Amino acid sequence: MSLREAALTALFARLNASLAARNPAPVIRRNETVPQRLPQGGLVVLRDGESVSETPILSPLAFAIEHRAEIEVLAADNALLDALLVTIAAGITADPMLGGAVEWAQPGSADIEDVEFESAASARAASLPVTLFFTVAGSPLA
């Protein structure tokens, strides 16, 4: 498994752990399409994102990687959306190394917008960037 995949897997596990205590718990997915009906507890989708920086480090060859993942959060109202965003940010900042999978994980500011679902008259969505910093030896794909 590459370090990028290990970092994303650790971030997904952290999302599951931090949101598990909510009642009702949101549905949490990775790289899946958004369903037509919004679950009662909300929906959280981790998107793998992209590497935004690969800085070579010489002797021995390694790369400092900055990878930006996106967390899509969808909720029926502002209060639930805010609560989910606060819980996600608190979960990441409580363990910014994601159990040792990364050197640092940093949530950014959320972009919020209105969306429409069959099951809700109106809904709110947020896109939350999370930057993952890690170092790989030999190749950026390692």
PDB file of C-alpha atoms in Angstrom:
ATOM      1  CA  MET A   1       0.000   0.000   0.000  1.00  0.00           C
ATOM      2  CA  SER A   2       1.360   3.444  -0.897  1.00  0.00           C
ATOM      3  CA  LEU A   3       1.793   6.091   1.794  1.00  0.00           C
ATOM      4  CA  ARG A   4      -0.840   8.211   0.010  1.00  0.00           C
ATOM      5  CA  GLU A   5      -3.375   5.406   0.289  1.00  0.00           C
ATOM      6  CA  ALA A   6      -2.373   4.741   3.909  1.00  0.00           C
ATOM      7  CA  ALA A   7      -2.899   8.451   4.708  1.00  0.00           C
ATOM      8  CA  LEU A   8      -6.333   8.512   3.064  1.00  0.00           C
ATOM      9  CA  THR A   9      -7.340   5.265   4.781  1.00  0.00           C
ATOM     10  CA  ALA A  10      -6.279   6.731   8.143  1.00  0.00           C
ATOM     11  CA  LEU A  11      -8.255   9.926   7.456  1.00  0.00           C
ATOM     12  CA  PHE A  12     -11.335   7.853   6.570  1.00  0.00           C
ATOM     13  CA  ALA A  13     -10.950   5.819   9.775  1.00  0.00           C
ATOM     14  CA  ARG A  14     -10.604   9.061  11.769  1.00  0.00           C
ATOM     15  CA  LEU A  15     -13.840  10.376  10.234  1.00  0.00           C
ATOM     16  CA  ASN A  16     -15.640   7.174  11.185  1.00  0.00           C
ATOM     17  CA  ALA A  17     -14.298   7.259  14.747  1.00  0.00           C
ATOM     18  CA  SER A  18     -15.083  10.918  15.377  1.00  0.00           C
ATOM     19  CA  LEU A  19     -18.618  10.790  13.929  1.00  0.00           C
ATOM     20  CA  ALA A  20     -19.666   7.409  15.355  1.00  0.00           C
ATOM     21  CA  ALA A  21     -21.054   8.867  18.601  1.00  0.00           C
ATOM     22  CA  ARG A  22     -23.511  11.208  16.852  1.00  0.00           C
ATOM     23  CA  ASN A  23     -27.170  10.209  17.035  1.00  0.00           C
ATOM     24  CA  PRO A  24     -28.296   9.681  14.364  1.00  0.00           C
ATOM     25  CA  ALA A  25     -24.872   9.028  12.927  1.00  0.00           C
ATOM     26  CA  PRO A  26     -24.172  10.377   9.450  1.00  0.00           C
ATOM     27  CA  VAL A  27     -23.531   8.027   6.557  1.00  0.00           C
ATOM     28  CA  ILE A  28     -19.794   8.098   5.793  1.00  0.00           C
ATOM     29  CA  ARG A  29     -18.446   7.037   2.387  1.00  0.00           C
ATOM     30  CA  ARG A  30     -15.279   7.318   0.330  1.00  0.00           C
ATOM     31  CA  ASN A  31     -15.337   8.391  -3.331  1.00  0.00           C
ATOM     32  CA  GLU A  32     -18.982   7.474  -3.853  1.00  0.00           C
ATOM     33  CA  THR A  33     -21.653   9.431  -5.660  1.00  0.00           C
ATOM     34  CA  VAL A  34     -24.066  11.406  -3.535  1.00  0.00           C
ATOM     35  CA  PRO A  35     -27.433   9.600  -3.219  1.00  0.00           C
ATOM     36  CA  GLN A  36     -30.692  11.289  -4.213  1.00  0.00           C
ATOM     37  CA  ARG A  37     -32.051  11.073  -0.669  1.00  0.00           C
ATOM     38  CA  LEU A  38     -30.266  12.744   2.203  1.00  0.00           C
ATOM     39  CA  PRO A  39     -29.838  10.491   5.289  1.00  0.00           C
ATOM     40  CA  GLN A  40     -31.318  11.849   8.519  1.00  0.00           C
ATOM     41  CA  GLY A  41     -27.946  12.235  10.258  1.00  0.00           C
ATOM     42  CA  GLY A  42     -26.307  13.775   7.202  1.00  0.00           C
ATOM     43  CA  LEU A  43     -23.805  12.483   4.689  1.00  0.00           C
ATOM     44  CA  VAL A  44     -19.994  12.702   4.722  1.00  0.00           C
ATOM     45  CA  VAL A  45     -18.018  11.732   1.615  1.00  0.00           C
ATOM     46  CA  LEU A  46     -14.213  11.659   1.572  1.00  0.00           C
ATOM     47  CA  ARG A  47     -12.802  12.452  -1.879  1.00  0.00           C
ATOM     48  CA  ASP A  48      -9.190  11.370  -2.476  1.00  0.00           C
ATOM     49  CA  GLY A  49      -8.211  14.726  -3.972  1.00  0.00           C
ATOM     50  CA  GLU A  50      -4.766  15.365  -5.408  1.00  0.00           C
ATOM     51  CA  SER A  51      -1.162  15.972  -4.537  1.00  0.00           C
ATOM     52  CA  VAL A  52      -0.486  19.701  -4.717  1.00  0.00           C
ATOM     53  CA  SER A  53       3.224  19.633  -3.949  1.00  0.00           C
ATOM     54  CA  GLU A  54       6.020  17.084  -4.331  1.00  0.00           C
ATOM     55  CA  THR A  55       9.288  18.527  -3.071  1.00  0.00           C
ATOM     56  CA  PRO A  56      12.396  16.385  -3.608  1.00  0.00           C
ATOM     57  CA  ILE A  57      14.789  15.898  -0.714  1.00  0.00           C
ATOM     58  CA  LEU A  58      18.232  14.639  -1.701  1.00  0.00           C
ATOM     59  CA  SER A  59      20.632  12.179  -0.078  1.00  0.00           C
ATOM     60  CA  PRO A  60      18.862   9.822   0.244  1.00  0.00           C
ATOM     61  CA  LEU A  61      16.163  10.641  -2.302  1.00  0.00           C
ATOM     62  CA  ALA A  62      12.773  11.285  -0.735  1.00  0.00           C
ATOM     63  CA  PHE A  63       9.778  13.482  -1.476  1.00  0.00           C
ATOM     64  CA  ALA A  64       7.882  15.764   0.880  1.00  0.00           C
ATOM     65  CA  ILE A  65       4.279  15.380  -0.271  1.00  0.00           C
ATOM     66  CA  GLU A  66       1.422  17.796   0.323  1.00  0.00           C
ATOM     67  CA  HIS A  67      -1.825  16.043  -0.600  1.00  0.00           C
ATOM     68  CA  ARG A  68      -5.187  17.797  -0.449  1.00  0.00           C
ATOM     69  CA  ALA A  69      -8.236  15.598   0.177  1.00  0.00           C
ATOM     70  CA  GLU A  70     -11.803  16.965   0.171  1.00  0.00           C
ATOM     71  CA  ILE A  71     -14.522  16.083   2.648  1.00  0.00           C
ATOM     72  CA  GLU A  72     -18.036  16.751   1.388  1.00  0.00           C
ATOM     73  CA  VAL A  73     -20.527  17.246   4.201  1.00  0.00           C
ATOM     74  CA  LEU A  74     -24.262  17.384   3.468  1.00  0.00           C
ATOM     75  CA  ALA A  75     -26.973  18.092   6.027  1.00  0.00           C
ATOM     76  CA  ALA A  76     -30.642  19.052   6.160  1.00  0.00           C
ATOM     77  CA  ASP A  77     -30.030  22.341   7.978  1.00  0.00           C
ATOM     78  CA  ASN A  78     -27.375  24.803   9.131  1.00  0.00           C
ATOM     79  CA  ALA A  79     -27.274  23.512  12.707  1.00  0.00           C
ATOM     80  CA  LEU A  80     -26.538  19.914  11.667  1.00  0.00           C
ATOM     81  CA  LEU A  81     -23.995  21.009   9.052  1.00  0.00           C
ATOM     82  CA  ASP A  82     -22.181  23.141  11.623  1.00  0.00           C
ATOM     83  CA  ALA A  83     -22.197  20.334  14.195  1.00  0.00           C
ATOM     84  CA  LEU A  84     -20.765  17.861  11.666  1.00  0.00           C
ATOM     85  CA  LEU A  85     -18.027  20.289  10.579  1.00  0.00           C
ATOM     86  CA  VAL A  86     -17.056  21.020  14.191  1.00  0.00           C
ATOM     87  CA  THR A  87     -16.935  17.286  15.015  1.00  0.00           C
ATOM     88  CA  ILE A  88     -14.805  16.516  11.944  1.00  0.00           C
ATOM     89  CA  ALA A  89     -12.342  19.329  12.663  1.00  0.00           C
ATOM     90  CA  ALA A  90     -12.104  18.346  16.340  1.00  0.00           C
ATOM     91  CA  GLY A  91     -11.471  14.707  15.385  1.00  0.00           C
ATOM     92  CA  ILE A  92      -8.635  15.620  13.026  1.00  0.00           C
ATOM     93  CA  THR A  93      -6.999  18.158  15.350  1.00  0.00           C
ATOM     94  CA  ALA A  94      -7.185  15.682  18.254  1.00  0.00           C
ATOM     95  CA  ASP A  95      -4.842  13.368  16.307  1.00  0.00           C
ATOM     96  CA  PRO A  96      -3.173  15.435  13.560  1.00  0.00           C
ATOM     97  CA  MET A  97      -0.759  12.605  12.738  1.00  0.00           C
ATOM     98  CA  LEU A  98      -3.697  10.227  12.098  1.00  0.00           C
ATOM     99  CA  GLY A  99      -2.168   7.477  14.202  1.00  0.00           C
ATOM    100  CA  GLY A 100       1.239   7.904  12.593  1.00  0.00           C
ATOM    101  CA  ALA A 101       0.050   7.665   8.972  1.00  0.00           C
ATOM    102  CA  VAL A 102       1.066  11.271   8.206  1.00  0.00           C
ATOM    103  CA  GLU A 103       3.389  13.895   9.593  1.00  0.00           C
ATOM    104  CA  TRP A 104       0.502  16.348   9.853  1.00  0.00           C
ATOM    105  CA  ALA A 105      -3.160  16.675   8.811  1.00  0.00           C
ATOM    106  CA  GLN A 106      -4.644  20.161   8.659  1.00  0.00           C
ATOM    107  CA  PRO A 107      -8.327  20.926   7.982  1.00  0.00           C
ATOM    108  CA  GLY A 108      -8.971  24.149   6.080  1.00  0.00           C
ATOM    109  CA  SER A 109     -11.949  26.471   5.802  1.00  0.00           C
ATOM    110  CA  ALA A 110     -15.203  25.043   4.443  1.00  0.00           C
ATOM    111  CA  ASP A 111     -16.991  26.352   1.360  1.00  0.00           C
ATOM    112  CA  ILE A 112     -20.739  26.208   2.060  1.00  0.00           C
ATOM    113  CA  GLU A 113     -23.618  26.202  -0.423  1.00  0.00           C
ATOM    114  CA  ASP A 114     -27.294  25.289  -0.781  1.00  0.00           C
ATOM    115  CA  VAL A 115     -28.223  21.996  -2.475  1.00  0.00           C
ATOM    116  CA  GLU A 116     -31.464  20.169  -3.309  1.00  0.00           C
ATOM    117  CA  PHE A 117     -32.482  16.635  -2.332  1.00  0.00           C
ATOM    118  CA  GLU A 118     -35.725  14.695  -2.743  1.00  0.00           C
ATOM    119  CA  SER A 119     -36.042  14.090   0.993  1.00  0.00           C
ATOM    120  CA  ALA A 120     -35.397  17.682   2.090  1.00  0.00           C
ATOM    121  CA  ALA A 121     -36.953  20.952   1.052  1.00  0.00           C
ATOM    122  CA  SER A 122     -33.528  22.543   1.262  1.00  0.00           C
ATOM    123  CA  ALA A 123     -30.172  21.269   2.363  1.00  0.00           C
ATOM    124  CA  ARG A 124     -26.719  22.639   3.023  1.00  0.00           C
ATOM    125  CA  ALA A 125     -23.436  21.296   1.725  1.00  0.00           C
ATOM    126  CA  ALA A 126     -19.854  22.062   2.642  1.00  0.00           C
ATOM    127  CA  SER A 127     -16.577  21.168   1.004  1.00  0.00           C
ATOM    128  CA  LEU A 128     -13.826  20.917   3.611  1.00  0.00           C
ATOM    129  CA  PRO A 129     -10.222  20.614   2.371  1.00  0.00           C
ATOM    130  CA  VAL A 130      -7.834  18.579   4.487  1.00  0.00           C
ATOM    131  CA  THR A 131      -4.140  18.850   3.679  1.00  0.00           C
ATOM    132  CA  LEU A 132      -2.059  15.770   4.445  1.00  0.00           C
ATOM    133  CA  PHE A 133       1.713  16.165   4.804  1.00  0.00           C
ATOM    134  CA  PHE A 134       3.960  13.105   4.561  1.00  0.00           C
ATOM    135  CA  THR A 135       7.384  12.043   3.254  1.00  0.00           C
ATOM    136  CA  VAL A 136       8.023   9.095   0.946  1.00  0.00           C
ATOM    137  CA  ALA A 137      11.344   7.522  -0.004  1.00  0.00           C
ATOM    138  CA  GLY A 138      12.462   7.003  -3.586  1.00  0.00           C
ATOM    139  CA  SER A 139       9.357   7.978  -5.552  1.00  0.00           C
ATOM    140  CA  PRO A 140       6.262  10.159  -5.045  1.00  0.00           C
ATOM    141  CA  LEU A 141       4.225   7.014  -5.802  1.00  0.00           C
ATOM    142  CA  ALA A 142       5.751   4.959  -2.968  1.00  0.00           C
TER     143      ALA A 142
END
